[in-house]
């Protein structure tokens, strides 16, 4: 039996899909896996300790509310302290600590025994969004934690760009590709309508509202918004006035293949003001590729450049509603263009599976 890997996670693991994919692979390689996670809203009080497919989950419950900024600092520090006490009793000297994101890495650094092997799983670029005004301080802080890390997992070139030269040898590339087992049947169900779907966390209402309004002018088009999120209630209310659009809410991830089978085009337009959204390859982008689904994405982003170069999707600019309307008209007038995009995507789809890239973890855990 190999040594134990403790995942440090600052959500309740219900489950966190990327963590679960990593953990299952490492379990298959003979490691004992334990996930230490912070259930800040107490939704799993009845599951303080749980086992899922042979993976142990240990939850801690310092109370806090998502999205409240510094108000979560004191509960976060309590979470770290509780992890430290727990690990002092249950961790051996040969354990690894797989720390998810910046807050997970800080928690692991403070909670794990000294000279532990810390793996910094960088799942985004931390100098954007709400932290952009503090980007130089954040960069300094991230680099300190990278210095302390045994290995660093990264997703894209933007993250790599700001890694100190001495830490480049620690980098391991692990993009969040989808599991092909969930997309065995990717054949599109027939429909007389052009079906445009958003599938994921609902949080960009302005972009989604533009899609709904643009599609409303075309009876041959229907829009589906699948998923929960902070803007789910708003979009549910908004679409009451647009019968061609539906908002379905949360879905089980094991059923995601069926949603793509009912999708002719995937809508992947985020906030281009956000550096992450301009430079990241979201999981939904890879899901579109593995299912042969053309996309609508934002112009002047890495996925926008990819879609234009490979002819696998359309791009839109600042005038969203107008640009979407033009795309719809182009497809309705020339359906063969969509078929050509599907053909281009299917030629590359085998290169973007999780099963093909997850063995990169072997560079860390041996």
CSV table of C-alpha atoms in Angstrom, one decimal:
chain,number,residue,atom,x,y,z
A,1,UNK,CA,0.0,0.0,0.0
A,2,UNK,CA,1.3,3.5,-0.9
A,3,UNK,CA,1.2,6.4,1.6
A,4,UNK,CA,-1.9,8.5,2.4
A,5,UNK,CA,-2.9,11.6,0.4
A,6,UNK,CA,-4.9,14.2,2.4
A,7,UNK,CA,-6.9,16.6,0.2
A,8,UNK,CA,-7.5,20.0,1.7
A,9,UNK,CA,-10.6,21.6,0.4
A,10,UNK,CA,-12.5,24.7,1.4
A,11,UNK,CA,-16.0,23.6,0.3
A,12,UNK,CA,-18.2,20.9,1.6
A,13,UNK,CA,-17.4,18.3,-1.1
A,14,UNK,CA,-20.8,17.4,-2.4
A,15,UNK,CA,-18.8,16.2,-4.4
A,16,UNK,CA,-16.3,18.7,-5.8
A,17,UNK,CA,-15.9,17.1,-9.2
A,18,UNK,CA,-12.3,17.9,-10.0
A,19,UNK,CA,-11.2,16.7,-6.5
A,20,UNK,CA,-13.3,13.6,-6.9
A,21,UNK,CA,-11.7,12.8,-10.3
A,22,UNK,CA,-8.2,13.3,-8.9
A,23,UNK,CA,-9.0,11.3,-5.7
A,24,UNK,CA,-10.5,8.3,-7.6
A,25,UNK,CA,-7.5,8.0,-9.9
A,26,UNK,CA,-5.0,8.2,-7.0
A,27,UNK,CA,-7.1,5.6,-5.1
A,28,UNK,CA,-6.9,3.3,-8.2
A,29,UNK,CA,-3.1,3.7,-8.0
A,30,UNK,CA,-3.1,2.3,-4.5
A,31,UNK,CA,-3.0,5.4,-2.3
A,32,UNK,CA,-5.2,5.8,0.8
A,33,UNK,CA,-7.3,9.0,0.3
A,34,UNK,CA,-8.8,11.3,2.9
A,35,UNK,CA,-10.5,14.6,2.0
A,36,UNK,CA,-10.6,17.2,4.7
A,37,UNK,CA,-13.2,19.8,3.8
A,38,UNK,CA,-15.0,22.9,5.2
A,39,UNK,CA,-18.7,22.6,5.3
A,40,UNK,CA,-19.3,26.3,6.2
A,41,UNK,CA,-23.1,26.3,5.9
A,42,UNK,CA,-23.6,23.0,7.7
A,43,UNK,CA,-25.4,21.2,5.0
A,44,UNK,CA,-23.8,17.8,5.9
A,45,UNK,CA,-24.0,17.9,9.7
A,46,UNK,CA,-25.3,14.3,9.5
A,47,UNK,CA,-22.2,13.2,7.5
A,48,UNK,CA,-19.2,14.4,9.5
A,49,UNK,CA,-17.3,11.4,8.4
A,50,UNK,CA,-18.3,9.7,5.1
A,51,UNK,CA,-16.9,7.1,2.7
A,52,UNK,CA,-17.5,7.4,-1.0
A,53,UNK,CA,-16.1,4.7,-3.4
A,54,UNK,CA,-13.4,3.9,-0.8
A,55,UNK,CA,-12.5,7.6,-0.2
A,56,UNK,CA,-12.8,8.9,3.3
A,57,UNK,CA,-14.3,12.4,3.7
A,58,UNK,CA,-13.9,14.3,7.0
A,59,UNK,CA,-15.9,17.5,7.3
A,60,UNK,CA,-15.4,20.5,9.6
A,61,UNK,CA,-18.1,23.0,10.4
A,62,UNK,CA,-16.9,26.5,11.3
A,63,UNK,CA,-20.0,28.5,10.3
A,64,UNK,CA,-19.7,31.1,7.5
A,65,UNK,CA,-21.6,32.3,4.5
A,66,UNK,CA,-20.3,32.1,1.0
A,67,UNK,CA,-19.5,35.4,-0.7
A,68,UNK,CA,-19.2,37.5,2.4
A,69,UNK,CA,-15.5,38.2,2.0
A,70,UNK,CA,-13.5,39.0,5.1
A,71,UNK,CA,-16.4,38.0,7.4
A,72,UNK,CA,-15.3,34.5,6.6
A,73,UNK,CA,-11.8,35.0,7.9
A,74,UNK,CA,-12.4,33.9,11.5
A,75,UNK,CA,-14.3,30.7,10.6
A,76,UNK,CA,-11.6,30.0,8.0
A,77,UNK,CA,-8.9,30.2,10.6
A,78,UNK,CA,-10.9,27.9,12.9
A,79,UNK,CA,-11.1,25.4,10.0
A,80,UNK,CA,-7.3,25.5,9.7
A,81,UNK,CA,-6.9,25.0,13.4
A,82,UNK,CA,-9.4,22.1,13.5
A,83,UNK,CA,-7.5,20.5,10.5
A,84,UNK,CA,-4.2,21.0,12.4
A,85,UNK,CA,-5.5,19.3,15.5
A,86,UNK,CA,-7.0,16.4,13.5
A,87,UNK,CA,-3.8,15.9,11.4
A,88,UNK,CA,-1.7,15.9,14.5
A,89,UNK,CA,-3.6,12.8,15.6
A,90,UNK,CA,-4.2,11.0,12.4
A,91,UNK,CA,-1.4,11.9,9.9
A,92,UNK,CA,1.8,9.9,9.5
A,93,UNK,CA,5.2,11.4,8.4
A,94,UNK,CA,5.0,10.1,4.8
A,95,UNK,CA,1.7,11.7,3.9
A,96,UNK,CA,1.1,14.0,1.0
A,97,UNK,CA,-1.2,17.1,1.2
A,98,UNK,CA,-3.0,17.9,-2.0
A,99,UNK,CA,-4.2,21.5,-1.5
A,100,UNK,CA,-7.1,22.8,-3.7
A,101,UNK,CA,-6.7,26.4,-4.7
A,102,UNK,CA,-5.1,29.3,-2.9
A,103,UNK,CA,-7.1,29.1,0.3
A,104,UNK,CA,-6.7,25.3,0.4
A,105,UNK,CA,-2.9,25.7,0.0
A,106,UNK,CA,-2.6,28.2,2.8
A,107,UNK,CA,-4.7,25.9,5.0
A,108,UNK,CA,-2.5,23.0,4.2
A,109,UNK,CA,0.7,24.9,4.8
A,110,UNK,CA,-0.5,26.0,8.2
A,111,UNK,CA,-2.2,22.7,9.2
A,112,UNK,CA,0.1,20.0,7.9
A,113,UNK,CA,3.1,18.8,10.0
A,114,UNK,CA,6.4,20.5,9.2
A,115,UNK,CA,8.4,19.2,6.2
A,116,UNK,CA,5.3,17.7,4.7
A,117,UNK,CA,5.0,17.3,0.9
A,118,UNK,CA,2.5,20.0,-0.1
A,119,UNK,CA,0.9,19.9,-3.6
A,120,UNK,CA,-0.5,23.3,-4.7
A,121,UNK,CA,-3.4,22.5,-7.1
A,122,UNK,CA,-3.9,25.9,-8.8
A,123,UNK,CA,-7.3,25.8,-10.3
A,124,UNK,CA,-7.5,29.4,-11.5
A,125,UNK,CA,-5.4,32.6,-11.9
A,126,UNK,CA,-5.7,34.4,-8.6
A,127,UNK,CA,-4.9,38.0,-9.6
A,128,UNK,CA,-8.3,38.6,-11.3
A,129,UNK,CA,-11.9,39.2,-10.2
A,130,UNK,CA,-12.3,40.7,-6.7
A,131,UNK,CA,-8.6,40.3,-6.1
A,132,UNK,CA,-7.4,42.3,-9.1
A,133,UNK,CA,-6.8,45.5,-7.2
A,134,UNK,CA,-4.4,43.6,-4.9
A,135,UNK,CA,-2.8,41.7,-7.8
A,136,UNK,CA,0.9,42.5,-6.8
A,137,UNK,CA,0.3,41.5,-3.2
A,138,UNK,CA,-1.5,38.3,-4.3
A,139,UNK,CA,1.3,37.5,-6.7
A,140,UNK,CA,3.8,37.8,-3.9
A,141,UNK,CA,1.7,35.7,-1.6
A,142,UNK,CA,1.1,33.0,-4.3
A,143,UNK,CA,4.8,32.8,-5.0
A,144,UNK,CA,5.6,32.3,-1.3
A,145,UNK,CA,3.3,29.3,-1.2
A,146,UNK,CA,4.7,28.0,-4.5
A,147,UNK,CA,8.2,28.1,-2.8
A,148,UNK,CA,6.8,26.0,0.0
A,149,UNK,CA,5.1,23.5,-2.4
A,150,UNK,CA,6.6,20.1,-3.3
A,151,UNK,CA,4.8,20.2,-6.7
A,152,UNK,CA,2.5,22.8,-8.4
A,153,UNK,CA,-0.5,21.8,-10.6
A,154,UNK,CA,-1.5,24.3,-13.3
A,155,UNK,CA,-4.1,24.6,-16.0
A,156,UNK,CA,-3.0,27.2,-18.5
A,157,UNK,CA,-0.1,29.3,-19.7
A,158,UNK,CA,-1.3,32.4,-17.8
A,159,UNK,CA,-0.7,30.7,-14.5
A,160,UNK,CA,2.7,29.5,-15.7
A,161,UNK,CA,3.8,33.0,-16.8
A,162,UNK,CA,4.1,34.3,-13.2
A,163,UNK,CA,5.8,31.3,-11.6
A,164,UNK,CA,9.4,32.0,-10.5
A,165,UNK,CA,12.1,30.4,-12.6
A,166,UNK,CA,13.3,28.3,-9.7
A,167,UNK,CA,9.8,26.7,-9.3
A,168,UNK,CA,9.2,25.8,-13.0
A,169,UNK,CA,10.6,22.4,-12.4
A,170,UNK,CA,7.8,21.8,-9.9
A,171,UNK,CA,5.0,22.3,-12.5
A,172,UNK,CA,2.7,19.6,-13.5
A,173,UNK,CA,0.1,20.2,-16.2
A,174,UNK,CA,-3.4,18.9,-15.5
A,175,UNK,CA,-6.3,20.6,-17.4
A,176,UNK,CA,-9.8,19.8,-16.2
A,177,UNK,CA,-10.8,17.6,-19.2
A,178,UNK,CA,-14.1,15.7,-19.0
A,179,UNK,CA,-14.4,12.0,-18.3
A,180,UNK,CA,-15.2,10.3,-21.5
A,181,UNK,CA,-17.2,7.6,-19.6
A,182,UNK,CA,-19.9,10.2,-19.1
A,183,UNK,CA,-20.1,10.9,-22.8
A,184,UNK,CA,-20.2,7.5,-24.4
A,185,UNK,CA,-23.2,8.3,-26.5
A,186,UNK,CA,-22.7,11.7,-28.1
A,187,UNK,CA,-25.2,11.4,-30.9
A,188,UNK,CA,-27.5,14.4,-31.1
A,189,UNK,CA,-31.3,13.7,-30.7
A,190,UNK,CA,-33.2,15.0,-33.7
A,191,UNK,CA,-35.1,18.2,-33.5
A,192,UNK,CA,-36.8,20.7,-35.8
A,193,UNK,CA,-35.5,23.6,-33.8
A,194,UNK,CA,-32.0,25.0,-33.3
A,195,UNK,CA,-31.2,24.3,-29.6
A,196,UNK,CA,-28.8,26.6,-27.8
A,197,UNK,CA,-27.9,25.6,-24.3
A,198,UNK,CA,-26.0,26.9,-21.3
A,199,UNK,CA,-24.8,24.0,-19.1
A,200,UNK,CA,-23.1,24.9,-15.8
A,201,UNK,CA,-23.0,27.3,-12.9
A,202,UNK,CA,-25.5,30.2,-13.6
A,203,UNK,CA,-23.7,33.4,-12.7
A,204,UNK,CA,-23.5,35.7,-15.8
A,205,UNK,CA,-27.0,37.0,-16.0
A,206,UNK,CA,-26.3,39.8,-18.5
A,207,UNK,CA,-24.8,37.4,-21.0
A,208,UNK,CA,-27.6,34.9,-20.5
A,209,UNK,CA,-30.3,37.6,-20.9
A,210,UNK,CA,-28.8,38.7,-24.2
A,211,UNK,CA,-29.0,35.1,-25.5
A,212,UNK,CA,-32.7,34.7,-24.4
A,213,UNK,CA,-33.7,38.1,-25.9
A,214,UNK,CA,-31.9,37.4,-29.2
A,215,UNK,CA,-33.4,33.9,-29.6
A,216,UNK,CA,-36.9,35.2,-28.9
A,217,UNK,CA,-37.1,36.7,-32.4
A,218,UNK,CA,-36.7,33.3,-34.1
A,219,UNK,CA,-39.5,30.7,-33.6
A,220,UNK,CA,-37.2,28.0,-34.8
A,221,UNK,CA,-34.8,28.5,-31.9
A,222,UNK,CA,-35.1,27.4,-28.3
A,223,UNK,CA,-32.8,28.1,-25.3
A,224,UNK,CA,-32.1,25.9,-22.3
A,225,UNK,CA,-30.2,27.0,-19.2
A,226,UNK,CA,-29.2,24.0,-17.1
A,227,UNK,CA,-27.7,24.4,-13.7
A,228,UNK,CA,-27.9,26.2,-10.4
A,229,UNK,CA,-26.0,29.2,-9.2
A,230,UNK,CA,-26.2,32.7,-7.8
A,231,UNK,CA,-28.2,34.0,-10.9
A,232,UNK,CA,-30.5,31.0,-11.2
A,233,UNK,CA,-33.5,32.7,-9.4
A,234,UNK,CA,-33.0,35.8,-11.6
A,235,UNK,CA,-32.9,33.8,-14.8
A,236,UNK,CA,-35.8,31.7,-13.8
A,237,UNK,CA,-37.9,34.8,-13.3
A,238,UNK,CA,-36.6,36.5,-16.4
A,239,UNK,CA,-37.5,33.6,-18.7
A,240,UNK,CA,-41.1,33.6,-17.6
A,241,UNK,CA,-41.6,36.2,-20.3
A,242,UNK,CA,-39.8,34.2,-23.0
A,243,UNK,CA,-41.6,30.9,-23.7
A,244,UNK,CA,-38.9,29.7,-26.1
A,245,UNK,CA,-36.4,29.6,-23.2
A,246,UNK,CA,-36.4,27.3,-20.2
A,247,UNK,CA,-34.4,27.3,-16.9
A,248,UNK,CA,-34.1,23.8,-15.5
A,249,UNK,CA,-32.0,24.2,-12.4
A,250,UNK,CA,-29.6,21.7,-10.8
A,251,UNK,CA,-28.8,18.5,-12.6
A,252,UNK,CA,-26.9,15.3,-11.6
A,253,UNK,CA,-23.5,15.3,-13.3
A,254,UNK,CA,-23.8,11.7,-14.3
A,255,UNK,CA,-26.7,12.8,-16.5
A,256,UNK,CA,-24.8,15.5,-18.3
A,257,UNK,CA,-24.3,13.5,-21.5
A,258,UNK,CA,-28.0,13.6,-22.0
A,259,UNK,CA,-28.1,17.4,-21.8
A,260,UNK,CA,-25.5,17.6,-24.6
A,261,UNK,CA,-27.4,15.2,-26.7
A,262,UNK,CA,-30.3,17.8,-26.6
A,263,UNK,CA,-27.9,20.7,-27.5
A,264,UNK,CA,-27.0,21.9,-31.0
A,265,UNK,CA,-24.8,24.8,-29.8
A,266,UNK,CA,-23.3,25.5,-26.4
A,267,UNK,CA,-23.3,29.0,-25.1
A,268,UNK,CA,-20.0,29.8,-23.3
A,269,UNK,CA,-20.0,33.6,-23.0
A,270,UNK,CA,-18.5,35.0,-19.8
A,271,UNK,CA,-17.4,38.4,-18.5
A,272,UNK,CA,-14.4,39.3,-20.7
A,273,UNK,CA,-13.4,42.0,-18.1
A,274,UNK,CA,-12.2,39.2,-15.9
A,275,UNK,CA,-8.7,38.0,-16.6
A,276,UNK,CA,-9.6,34.4,-15.7
A,277,UNK,CA,-12.5,34.4,-18.2
A,278,UNK,CA,-10.3,35.7,-21.0
A,279,UNK,CA,-7.5,33.2,-20.5
A,280,UNK,CA,-9.1,30.1,-19.0
A,281,UNK,CA,-10.3,27.0,-20.8
A,282,UNK,CA,-13.5,26.2,-18.8
A,283,UNK,CA,-14.5,22.6,-18.4
A,284,UNK,CA,-17.6,23.2,-20.5
A,285,UNK,CA,-15.3,24.1,-23.4
A,286,UNK,CA,-13.8,20.6,-23.3
A,287,UNK,CA,-17.2,19.0,-22.8
A,288,UNK,CA,-18.3,20.7,-26.0
A,289,UNK,CA,-15.4,19.3,-27.8
A,290,UNK,CA,-15.8,15.7,-26.5
A,291,UNK,CA,-19.5,15.8,-27.5
A,292,UNK,CA,-19.0,17.4,-30.9
A,293,UNK,CA,-21.0,20.5,-29.9
A,294,UNK,CA,-20.2,23.8,-31.7
A,295,UNK,CA,-19.9,26.9,-29.4
A,296,UNK,CA,-20.8,30.5,-29.1
A,297,UNK,CA,-17.9,32.2,-27.1
A,298,UNK,CA,-16.6,35.7,-26.4
A,299,UNK,CA,-14.2,37.3,-28.9
A,300,UNK,CA,-10.6,38.1,-27.9
A,301,UNK,CA,-10.4,35.2,-25.4
A,302,UNK,CA,-8.2,32.1,-25.6
A,303,UNK,CA,-11.3,30.0,-26.4
A,304,UNK,CA,-12.5,32.6,-28.9
A,305,UNK,CA,-9.2,32.5,-30.7
A,306,UNK,CA,-9.3,28.7,-30.7
A,307,UNK,CA,-12.8,28.5,-32.1
A,308,UNK,CA,-12.0,30.9,-34.9
A,309,UNK,CA,-8.7,29.2,-35.8
A,310,UNK,CA,-10.2,25.7,-35.8
A,311,UNK,CA,-13.6,26.7,-37.1
A,312,UNK,CA,-15.5,25.0,-34.2
A,313,UNK,CA,-17.6,27.9,-33.0
A,314,UNK,CA,-18.8,31.5,-33.4
A,315,UNK,CA,-17.5,34.5,-31.4
A,316,UNK,CA,-19.4,37.5,-30.2
A,317,UNK,CA,-18.3,41.0,-29.2
A,318,UNK,CA,-19.7,43.7,-26.9
A,319,UNK,CA,-23.0,44.0,-28.7
A,320,UNK,CA,-24.1,40.6,-27.6
A,321,UNK,CA,-27.8,40.6,-28.6
A,322,UNK,CA,-27.0,41.8,-32.1
A,323,UNK,CA,-24.1,39.4,-32.6
A,324,UNK,CA,-26.1,36.4,-31.4
A,325,UNK,CA,-28.9,37.3,-33.7
A,326,UNK,CA,-26.5,37.4,-36.7
A,327,UNK,CA,-25.2,34.0,-35.7
A,328,UNK,CA,-28.7,32.5,-35.5
A,329,UNK,CA,-29.6,33.9,-38.9
A,330,UNK,CA,-26.4,32.5,-40.4
A,331,UNK,CA,-27.1,29.0,-39.1
A,332,UNK,CA,-30.8,29.0,-40.0
A,333,UNK,CA,-29.9,30.1,-43.6
A,334,UNK,CA,-27.0,27.7,-43.9
A,335,UNK,CA,-27.3,24.6,-41.5
A,336,UNK,CA,-24.4,23.0,-43.3
A,337,UNK,CA,-22.1,25.4,-41.5
A,338,UNK,CA,-23.0,23.9,-38.1
A,339,UNK,CA,-22.5,20.4,-39.6
A,340,UNK,CA,-19.0,21.4,-40.8
A,341,UNK,CA,-18.1,22.7,-37.3
A,342,UNK,CA,-19.3,19.4,-35.8
A,343,UNK,CA,-17.1,17.5,-38.2
A,344,UNK,CA,-14.1,19.7,-37.2
A,345,UNK,CA,-14.7,19.1,-33.5
A,346,UNK,CA,-15.1,15.3,-33.8
A,347,UNK,CA,-11.7,15.1,-35.5
A,348,UNK,CA,-10.0,16.5,-32.3
A,349,UNK,CA,-12.3,15.2,-29.6
A,350,UNK,CA,-10.2,12.2,-28.6
A,351,UNK,CA,-7.4,14.4,-27.4
A,352,UNK,CA,-9.4,16.1,-24.7
A,353,UNK,CA,-10.4,13.3,-22.2
A,354,UNK,CA,-9.6,13.2,-18.5
A,355,UNK,CA,-8.5,9.6,-18.8
A,356,UNK,CA,-5.7,10.7,-21.2
A,357,UNK,CA,-4.3,13.4,-19.0
A,358,UNK,CA,-4.8,12.3,-15.4
A,359,UNK,CA,-1.7,10.0,-15.4
A,360,UNK,CA,0.3,13.3,-15.2
A,361,UNK,CA,-0.4,12.9,-11.5
A,362,UNK,CA,2.1,10.1,-11.5
A,363,UNK,CA,4.8,12.8,-11.8
A,364,UNK,CA,3.8,13.8,-8.3
A,365,UNK,CA,2.8,10.7,-6.5
A,366,UNK,CA,5.1,7.7,-7.0
